[in-house]
Structure formats: structure tokens, C-alpha cells
mmCIF file of C-alpha atoms in Angstrom:
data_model
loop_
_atom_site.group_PDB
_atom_site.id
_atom_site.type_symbol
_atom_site.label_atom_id
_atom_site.label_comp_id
_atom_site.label_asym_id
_atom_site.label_seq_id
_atom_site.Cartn_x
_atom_site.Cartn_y
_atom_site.Cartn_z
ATOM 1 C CA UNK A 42 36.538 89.735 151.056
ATOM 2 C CA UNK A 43 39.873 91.055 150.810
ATOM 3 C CA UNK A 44 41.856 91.307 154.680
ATOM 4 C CA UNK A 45 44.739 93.604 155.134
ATOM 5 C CA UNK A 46 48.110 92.721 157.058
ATOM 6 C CA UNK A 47 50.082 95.197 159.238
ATOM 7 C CA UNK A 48 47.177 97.971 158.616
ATOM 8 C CA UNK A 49 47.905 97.819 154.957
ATOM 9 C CA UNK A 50 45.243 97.049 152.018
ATOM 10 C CA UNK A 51 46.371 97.060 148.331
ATOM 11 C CA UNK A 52 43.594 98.193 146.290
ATOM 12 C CA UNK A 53 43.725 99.081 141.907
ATOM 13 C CA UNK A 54 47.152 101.014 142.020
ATOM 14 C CA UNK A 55 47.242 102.277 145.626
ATOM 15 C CA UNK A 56 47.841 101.034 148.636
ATOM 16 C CA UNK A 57 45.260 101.673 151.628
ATOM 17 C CA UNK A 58 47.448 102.397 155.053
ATOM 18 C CA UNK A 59 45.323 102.711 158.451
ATOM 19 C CA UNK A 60 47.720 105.237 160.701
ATOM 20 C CA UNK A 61 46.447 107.098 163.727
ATOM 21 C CA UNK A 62 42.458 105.775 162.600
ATOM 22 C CA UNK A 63 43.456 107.587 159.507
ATOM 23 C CA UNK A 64 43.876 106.351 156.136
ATOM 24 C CA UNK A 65 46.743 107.419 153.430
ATOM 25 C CA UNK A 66 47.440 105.961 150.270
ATOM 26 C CA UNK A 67 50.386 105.201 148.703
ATOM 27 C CA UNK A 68 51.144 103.435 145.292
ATOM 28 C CA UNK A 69 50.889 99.724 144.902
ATOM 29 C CA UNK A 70 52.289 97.408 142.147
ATOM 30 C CA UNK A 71 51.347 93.703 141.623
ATOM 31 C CA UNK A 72 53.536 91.894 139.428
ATOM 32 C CA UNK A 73 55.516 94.733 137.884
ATOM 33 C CA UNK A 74 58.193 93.847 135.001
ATOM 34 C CA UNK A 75 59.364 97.357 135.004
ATOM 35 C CA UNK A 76 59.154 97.750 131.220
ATOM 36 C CA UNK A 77 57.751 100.893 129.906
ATOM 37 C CA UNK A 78 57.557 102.242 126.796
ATOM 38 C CA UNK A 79 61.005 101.900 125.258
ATOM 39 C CA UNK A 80 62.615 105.671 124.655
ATOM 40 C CA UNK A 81 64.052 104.209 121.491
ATOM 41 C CA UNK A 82 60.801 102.330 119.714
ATOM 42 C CA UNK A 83 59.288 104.007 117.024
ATOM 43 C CA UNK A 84 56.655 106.250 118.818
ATOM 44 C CA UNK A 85 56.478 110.094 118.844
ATOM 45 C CA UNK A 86 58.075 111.917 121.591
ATOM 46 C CA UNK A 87 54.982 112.724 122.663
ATOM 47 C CA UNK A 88 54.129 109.277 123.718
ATOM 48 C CA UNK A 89 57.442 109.039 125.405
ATOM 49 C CA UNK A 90 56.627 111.504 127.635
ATOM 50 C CA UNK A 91 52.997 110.865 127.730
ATOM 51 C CA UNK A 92 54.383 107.422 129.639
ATOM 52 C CA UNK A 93 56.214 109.873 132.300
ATOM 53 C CA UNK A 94 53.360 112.081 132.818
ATOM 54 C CA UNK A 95 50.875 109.139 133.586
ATOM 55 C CA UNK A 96 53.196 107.774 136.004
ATOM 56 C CA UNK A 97 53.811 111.603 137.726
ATOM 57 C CA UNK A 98 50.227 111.939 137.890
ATOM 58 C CA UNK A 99 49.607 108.318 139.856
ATOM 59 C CA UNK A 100 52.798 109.818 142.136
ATOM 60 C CA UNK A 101 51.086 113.557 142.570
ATOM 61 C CA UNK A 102 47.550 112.326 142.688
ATOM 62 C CA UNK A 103 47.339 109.130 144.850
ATOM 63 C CA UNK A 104 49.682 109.455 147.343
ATOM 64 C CA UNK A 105 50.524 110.803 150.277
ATOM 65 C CA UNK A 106 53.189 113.741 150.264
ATOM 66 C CA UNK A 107 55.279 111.731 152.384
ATOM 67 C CA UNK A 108 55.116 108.888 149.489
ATOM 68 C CA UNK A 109 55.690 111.047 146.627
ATOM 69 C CA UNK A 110 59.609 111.528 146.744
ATOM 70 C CA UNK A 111 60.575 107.942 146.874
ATOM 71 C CA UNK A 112 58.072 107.086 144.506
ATOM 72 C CA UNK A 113 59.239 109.537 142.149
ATOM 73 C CA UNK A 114 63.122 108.320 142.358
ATOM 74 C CA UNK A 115 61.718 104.598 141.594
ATOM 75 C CA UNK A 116 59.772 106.248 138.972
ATOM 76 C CA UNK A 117 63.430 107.406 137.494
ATOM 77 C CA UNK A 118 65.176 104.747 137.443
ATOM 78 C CA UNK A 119 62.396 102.561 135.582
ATOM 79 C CA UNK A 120 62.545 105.398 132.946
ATOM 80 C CA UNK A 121 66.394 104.674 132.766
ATOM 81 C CA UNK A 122 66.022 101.185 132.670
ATOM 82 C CA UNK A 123 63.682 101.416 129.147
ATOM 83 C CA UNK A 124 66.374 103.779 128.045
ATOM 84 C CA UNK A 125 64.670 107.071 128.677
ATOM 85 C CA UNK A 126 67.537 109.819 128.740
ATOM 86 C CA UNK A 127 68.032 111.436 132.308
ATOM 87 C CA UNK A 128 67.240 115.525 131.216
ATOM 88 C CA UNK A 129 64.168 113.889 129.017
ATOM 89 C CA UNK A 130 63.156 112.517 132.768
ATOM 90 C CA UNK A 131 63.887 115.377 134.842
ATOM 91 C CA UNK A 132 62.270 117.683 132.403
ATOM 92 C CA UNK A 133 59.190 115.884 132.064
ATOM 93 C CA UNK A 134 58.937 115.492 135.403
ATOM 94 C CA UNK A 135 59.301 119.352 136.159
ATOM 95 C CA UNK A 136 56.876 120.275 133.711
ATOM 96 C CA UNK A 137 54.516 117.890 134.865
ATOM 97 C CA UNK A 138 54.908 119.125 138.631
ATOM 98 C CA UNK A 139 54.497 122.313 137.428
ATOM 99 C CA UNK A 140 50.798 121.679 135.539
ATOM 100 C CA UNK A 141 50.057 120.448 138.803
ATOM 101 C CA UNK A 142 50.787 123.046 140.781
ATOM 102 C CA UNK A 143 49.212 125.946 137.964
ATOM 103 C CA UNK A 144 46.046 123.768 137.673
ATOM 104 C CA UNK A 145 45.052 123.764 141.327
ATOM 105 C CA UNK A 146 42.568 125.655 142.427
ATOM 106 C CA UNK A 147 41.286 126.941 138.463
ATOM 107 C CA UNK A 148 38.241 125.670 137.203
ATOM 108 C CA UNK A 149 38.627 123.838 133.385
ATOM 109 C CA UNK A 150 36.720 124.959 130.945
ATOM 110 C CA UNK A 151 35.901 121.926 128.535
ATOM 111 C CA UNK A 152 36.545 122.929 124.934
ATOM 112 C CA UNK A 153 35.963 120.041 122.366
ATOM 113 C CA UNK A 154 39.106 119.748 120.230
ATOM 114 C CA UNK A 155 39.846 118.149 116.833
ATOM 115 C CA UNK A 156 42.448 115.703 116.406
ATOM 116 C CA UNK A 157 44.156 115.093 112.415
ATOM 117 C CA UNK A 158 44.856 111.804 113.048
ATOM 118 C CA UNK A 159 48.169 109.978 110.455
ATOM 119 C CA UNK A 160 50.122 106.983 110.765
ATOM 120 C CA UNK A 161 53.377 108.028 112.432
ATOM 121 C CA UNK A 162 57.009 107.405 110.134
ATOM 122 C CA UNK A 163 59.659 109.412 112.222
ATOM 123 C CA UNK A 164 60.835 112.527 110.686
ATOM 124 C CA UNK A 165 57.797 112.587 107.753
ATOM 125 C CA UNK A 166 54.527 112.908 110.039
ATOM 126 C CA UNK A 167 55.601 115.189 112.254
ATOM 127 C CA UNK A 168 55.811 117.301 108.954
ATOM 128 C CA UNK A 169 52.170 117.215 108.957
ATOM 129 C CA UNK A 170 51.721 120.001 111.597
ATOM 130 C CA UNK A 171 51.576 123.130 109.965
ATOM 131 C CA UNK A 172 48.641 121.566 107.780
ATOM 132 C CA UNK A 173 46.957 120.842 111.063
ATOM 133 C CA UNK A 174 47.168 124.211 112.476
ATOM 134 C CA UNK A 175 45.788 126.101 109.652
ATOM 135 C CA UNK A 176 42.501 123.708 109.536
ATOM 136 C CA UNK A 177 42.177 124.164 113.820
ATOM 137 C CA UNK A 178 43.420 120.512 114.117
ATOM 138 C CA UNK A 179 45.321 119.137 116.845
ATOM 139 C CA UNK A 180 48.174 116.454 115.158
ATOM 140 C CA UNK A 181 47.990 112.811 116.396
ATOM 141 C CA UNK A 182 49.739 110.119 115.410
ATOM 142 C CA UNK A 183 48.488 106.257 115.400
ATOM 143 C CA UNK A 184 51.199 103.517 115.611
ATOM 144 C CA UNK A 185 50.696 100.540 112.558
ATOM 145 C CA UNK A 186 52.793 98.210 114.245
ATOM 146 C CA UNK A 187 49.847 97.637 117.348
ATOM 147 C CA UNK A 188 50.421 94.451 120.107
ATOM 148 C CA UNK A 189 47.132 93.293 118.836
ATOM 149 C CA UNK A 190 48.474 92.545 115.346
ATOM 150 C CA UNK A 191 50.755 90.115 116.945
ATOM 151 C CA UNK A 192 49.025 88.884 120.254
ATOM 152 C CA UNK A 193 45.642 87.449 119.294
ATOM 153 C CA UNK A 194 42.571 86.297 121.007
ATOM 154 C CA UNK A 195 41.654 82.532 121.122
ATOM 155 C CA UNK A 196 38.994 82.502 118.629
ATOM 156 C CA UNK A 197 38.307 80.147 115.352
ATOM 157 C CA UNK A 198 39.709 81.468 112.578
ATOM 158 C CA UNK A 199 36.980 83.219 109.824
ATOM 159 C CA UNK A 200 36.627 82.052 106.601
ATOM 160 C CA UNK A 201 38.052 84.976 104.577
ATOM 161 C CA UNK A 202 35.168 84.457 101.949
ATOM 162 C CA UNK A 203 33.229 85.308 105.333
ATOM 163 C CA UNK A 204 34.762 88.932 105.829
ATOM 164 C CA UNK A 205 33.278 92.020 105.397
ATOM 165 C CA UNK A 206 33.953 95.634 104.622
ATOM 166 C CA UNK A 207 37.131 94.012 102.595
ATOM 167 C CA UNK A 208 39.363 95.310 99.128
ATOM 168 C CA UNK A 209 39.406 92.434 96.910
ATOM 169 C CA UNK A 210 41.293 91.393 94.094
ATOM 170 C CA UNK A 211 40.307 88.350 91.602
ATOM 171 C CA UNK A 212 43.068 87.141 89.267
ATOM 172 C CA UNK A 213 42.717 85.824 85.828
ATOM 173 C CA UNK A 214 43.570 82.247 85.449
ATOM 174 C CA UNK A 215 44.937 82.563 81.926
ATOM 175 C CA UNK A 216 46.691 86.333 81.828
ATOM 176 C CA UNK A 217 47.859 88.772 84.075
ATOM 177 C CA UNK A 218 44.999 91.044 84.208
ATOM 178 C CA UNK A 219 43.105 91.191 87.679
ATOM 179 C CA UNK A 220 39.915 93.412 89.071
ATOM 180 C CA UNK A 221 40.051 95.052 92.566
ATOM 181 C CA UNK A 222 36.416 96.028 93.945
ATOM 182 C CA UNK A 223 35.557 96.713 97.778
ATOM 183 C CA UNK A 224 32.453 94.965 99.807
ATOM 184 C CA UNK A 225 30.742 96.276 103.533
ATOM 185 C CA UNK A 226 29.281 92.252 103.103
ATOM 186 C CA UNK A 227 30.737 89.169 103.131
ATOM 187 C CA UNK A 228 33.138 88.530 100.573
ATOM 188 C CA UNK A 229 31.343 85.586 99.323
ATOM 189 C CA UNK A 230 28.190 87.599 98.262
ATOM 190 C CA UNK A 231 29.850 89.582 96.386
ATOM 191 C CA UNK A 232 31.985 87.029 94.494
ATOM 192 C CA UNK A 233 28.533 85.433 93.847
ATOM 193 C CA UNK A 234 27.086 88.291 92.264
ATOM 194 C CA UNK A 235 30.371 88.801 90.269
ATOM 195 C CA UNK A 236 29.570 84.906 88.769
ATOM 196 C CA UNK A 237 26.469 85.475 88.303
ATOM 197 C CA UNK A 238 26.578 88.015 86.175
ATOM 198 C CA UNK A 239 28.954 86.344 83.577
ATOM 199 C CA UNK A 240 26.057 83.453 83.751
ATOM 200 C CA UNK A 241 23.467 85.662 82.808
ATOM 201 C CA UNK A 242 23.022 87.269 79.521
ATOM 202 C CA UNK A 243 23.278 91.138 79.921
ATOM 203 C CA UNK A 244 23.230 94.444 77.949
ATOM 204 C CA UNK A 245 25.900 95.762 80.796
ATOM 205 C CA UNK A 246 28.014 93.424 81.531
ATOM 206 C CA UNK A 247 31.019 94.224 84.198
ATOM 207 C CA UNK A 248 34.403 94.426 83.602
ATOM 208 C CA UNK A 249 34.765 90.901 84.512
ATOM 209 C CA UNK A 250 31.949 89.273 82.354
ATOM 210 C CA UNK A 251 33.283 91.327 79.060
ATOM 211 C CA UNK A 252 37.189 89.895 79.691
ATOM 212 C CA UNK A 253 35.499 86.136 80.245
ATOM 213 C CA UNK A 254 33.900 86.325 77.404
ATOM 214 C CA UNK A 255 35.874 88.503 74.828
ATOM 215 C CA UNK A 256 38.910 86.546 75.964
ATOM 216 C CA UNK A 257 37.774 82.946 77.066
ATOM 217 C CA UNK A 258 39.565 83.452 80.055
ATOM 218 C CA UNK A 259 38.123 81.998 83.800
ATOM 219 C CA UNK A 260 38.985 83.793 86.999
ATOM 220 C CA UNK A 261 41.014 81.961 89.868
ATOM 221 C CA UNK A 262 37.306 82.476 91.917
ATOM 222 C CA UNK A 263 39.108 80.171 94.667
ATOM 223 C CA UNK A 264 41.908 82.604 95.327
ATOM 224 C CA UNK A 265 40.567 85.808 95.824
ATOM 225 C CA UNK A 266 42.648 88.209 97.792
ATOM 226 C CA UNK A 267 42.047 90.367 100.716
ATOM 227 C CA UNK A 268 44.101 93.187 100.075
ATOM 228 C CA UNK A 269 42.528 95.521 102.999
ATOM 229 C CA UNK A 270 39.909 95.623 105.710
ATOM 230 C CA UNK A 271 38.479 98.876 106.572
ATOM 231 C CA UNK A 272 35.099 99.636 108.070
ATOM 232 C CA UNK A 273 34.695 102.973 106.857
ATOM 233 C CA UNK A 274 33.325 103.587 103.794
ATOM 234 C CA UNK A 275 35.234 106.438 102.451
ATOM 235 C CA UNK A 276 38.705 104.935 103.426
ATOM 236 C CA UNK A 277 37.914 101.913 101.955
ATOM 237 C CA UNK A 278 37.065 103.653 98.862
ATOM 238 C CA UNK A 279 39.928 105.474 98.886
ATOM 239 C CA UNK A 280 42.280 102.466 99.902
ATOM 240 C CA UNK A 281 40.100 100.517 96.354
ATOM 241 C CA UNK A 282 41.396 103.317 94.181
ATOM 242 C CA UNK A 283 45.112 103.165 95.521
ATOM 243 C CA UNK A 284 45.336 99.016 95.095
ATOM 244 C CA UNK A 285 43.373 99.598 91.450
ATOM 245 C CA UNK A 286 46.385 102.352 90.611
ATOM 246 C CA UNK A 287 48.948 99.167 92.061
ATOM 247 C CA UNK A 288 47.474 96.697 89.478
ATOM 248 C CA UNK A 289 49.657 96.011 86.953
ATOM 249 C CA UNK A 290 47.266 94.813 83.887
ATOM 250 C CA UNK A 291 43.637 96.170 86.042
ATOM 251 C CA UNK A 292 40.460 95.752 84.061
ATOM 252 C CA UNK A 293 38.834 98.087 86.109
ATOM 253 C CA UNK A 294 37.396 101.299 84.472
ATOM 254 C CA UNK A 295 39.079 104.968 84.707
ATOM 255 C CA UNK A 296 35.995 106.476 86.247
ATOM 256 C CA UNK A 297 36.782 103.998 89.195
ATOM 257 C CA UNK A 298 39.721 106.243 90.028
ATOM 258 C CA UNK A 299 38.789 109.691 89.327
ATOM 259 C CA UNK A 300 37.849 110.990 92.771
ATOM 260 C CA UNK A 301 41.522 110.036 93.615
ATOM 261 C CA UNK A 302 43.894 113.151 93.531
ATOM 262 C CA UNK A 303 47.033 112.913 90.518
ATOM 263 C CA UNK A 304 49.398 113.907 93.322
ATOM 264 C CA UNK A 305 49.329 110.458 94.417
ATOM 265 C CA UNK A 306 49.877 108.666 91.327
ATOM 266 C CA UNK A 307 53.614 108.921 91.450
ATOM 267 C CA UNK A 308 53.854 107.722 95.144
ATOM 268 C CA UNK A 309 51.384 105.277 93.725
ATOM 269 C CA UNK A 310 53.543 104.010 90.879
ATOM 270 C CA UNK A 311 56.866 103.779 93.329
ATOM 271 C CA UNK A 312 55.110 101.068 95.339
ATOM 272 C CA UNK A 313 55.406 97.392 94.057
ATOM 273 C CA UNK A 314 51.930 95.998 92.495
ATOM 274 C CA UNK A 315 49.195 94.554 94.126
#
């Protein structure tokens, strides 16, 4: 059980104050680095000032009046510390005090919106609104470069012929030409089924089986490539048909690319090969 000193609790993000047999809160930080979101990373404005409004609404909601202005001049100068321009600050701020103030007292009505959700390249997504707007979409943006691409957990590495919902591509040994497919199992089942069927005499054979044995060629089966992961079906489709496009001799059919629109083909073609 956790004692206070001096009539004073921390709890979460507040602290608990005992004044008069009356308790008030004001905010409490542990270990606190003062880094914020940096105003100059690559992140939407939005963000930026969703990181202002979060810490306005700790200020406004948890503590007590008497709290609120020093809180919100520490509050400042953290936001000047990560670079955050002063008028970005002040405005924020205001408009957040001001949501504050409009929303007390009015009940919400909860109205279930629909986000368009892009990766976010500064000065190209944002160009991406006025599509948004005519299909009753609300524009978000997702950040590729995430913490959790670079900070991992402790756990043993998978065996990549373990993966699942993966692109693939398998090399020839003796040319340059290469097949990309996609898999929701593990890799290896589907490379096993791929060997199989250049084993086994068939009236079909794939793509693979007719370039083995038109060409005497053998596949470099202990170098497949991941080229993706994506758990949804249709992306990963879609993300299949953009790496077969990349190929630069692809024995994969032209039906295997037809449900991709032409308008991509020359963004396609500017990108280096698979």
C-alpha cells in the first residue's frame, strides 16, 4: 500500500493533495525527459498539435484551477524545448481552452465517422483531402517510420520459411527470371506445394514447373524472399501485383495483374525492381 508524505499522494498522472479534509488534484510526473513530439519530425500538423491538446486537456481536466496556470506555463516551455514555435503554442492552447469552455454543459451526440487512412509524405498526402471529402471520409495519416520498427521485443527470432500472410519471390538459379506469389500460411507450405508440383507429372503445370522444365533451370528454393507482410487479404493482393509489375524478367501470368489499375504502371516502372 502506497503512503503519502506532507498530505500528498501521486497517483497515474495526478497528484492527490488532502487540504482542509478536502482533496484536489494536481498533475504529477515520474521520471519525465521532457521530450515531446519534435515540431520538426515528419508528422502532420495535426499530430503536432494533437501533442498540445492532450497535454491542455490533463491541465483543464485534472487539476485544480489554482494548478492550471503554472501547469500550463511548464506546459510551454516543454513545447519550446522540442522546437514547437511560440504562436503554434499559444494558438493551440486558445483553441483548446476554448472547446473546453463551448463543450460544457452540451450533451455529445456520438456520430460514427470514417477515417481514409494513407501513409503520410509531407506536401503529397495532405493532397489527398478533397478525395476524402467527396466519399464522407475523414483524412488520416499513418507514420511508416513507427518506434516499433526499431525498438523490438525480446523474443526468438522466426524462421522466415515460418511466416505467414507474406509476398514472396523465388529466383532462378540459372537466369534472371523470378515468380512473386502471396501466402496467409507459412511460407514453407507453400514453397512445398510449389516443388511438388514440378515433381509431379501434370496437364497444368504453374509458371514455375513449365520454366524448370522447358528451360532446365532449378530455383534458388533456399533463398526465397520476403518482399512484404500484410495480413489483409486484399492489400496483400494488391501489394503481389505491384512487386510482380517491379520484376524485371517475371514469369508470372498477365491475368495475375489485371485487377491492378494502368495508372499505376508508370509510378510502378519509376521504382527500382524487386
Amino acid at each position: 500500500m502506497e503512503v503519502g508524505i506532507d498530505g500528498k499522494l501521486s497517483f497515474l498522472d495526478t497528484m492527490l493533495i488532502v487540504e482542509d479534509q478536502t482533496l484536489v488534484f494536481d498533475l504529477y510526473h515520474k521520471a519525465f525527459s521532457g521530450r515531446f513530439l519534435n515540431f520538426n519530425s515528419h508528422h502532420p500538423l495535426y499530430h503536432k498539435r494533437g501533442v498540445i491538446y492532450s497535454l491542455v486537456d490533463k491541465i483543464i481536466r485534472l487539476c485544480h484551477p489554482r494548478f492550471q496556470q503554472n501547469n500550463l506555463i511548464k506546459a510551454i516551455n516543454i513545447f519550446l524545448n522540442n522546437g514547437y514555435p511560440l504562436d503554434f503554442i499559444f494558438s493551440s492552447i486558445q483553441k483548446r481552452i476554448k472547446f473546453h469552455i463551448n463543450k460544457s454543459g452540451t450533451v455529445e451526440k456520438k456520430i460514427k465517422e470514417k477515417f481514409f487512412t494513407i501513409p503520410y509524405v509531407s506536401s503529397v498526402s495532405e493532397r489527398f483531402a478533397p478525395i476524402a471529402n467527396r466519399c464522407h471520409c475523414k483524412l488520416a495519416f499513418s507514420i511508416p517510420n513507427s518506434l516499433n520498427k526499431f525498438i523490438k521485443k525480446g523474443k526468438d527470432q522466426l524462421d522466415p520459411l515460418c511466416n505467414q500472410n507474406v509476398v514472396y519471390k523465388i529466383s532462378c538459379d540459372d537466369c534472371e527470371a523470378s515468380y512473386v506469389g502471396q501466402t496467409k500460411r507459412q511460407l514453407k507450405t507453400r514453397l512445398h506445394e510449389h516443388v511438388s508440383n514440378i515433381n509431379k507429372k501434370s496437364k497444368s503445370p504453374t509458371v514455375i514447373t513449365s520454366h524448370r522444365i522447358d528451360q532446365n533451370h532449378n530455383f534458388d528454393w533456399d533463398n526465397v524472399e520476403i518482399l512484404d507482410r500484410e495480413a489483409s487479404f486484399n492489400k496483400r493482393l494488391i501489394s503481389e501485383m505491384v512487386h510482380i509489375k517491379r520484376q524485371t524478367h517475371g514469369l508470372n501470368k498477365q491475368n495475375d495483374t489485371e485487377s491492378l489499375p494502368e495508372s499505376y504502371l508508370n509510378i510502378i516502372q519509376s521504382l527500382s525492381p524487386s
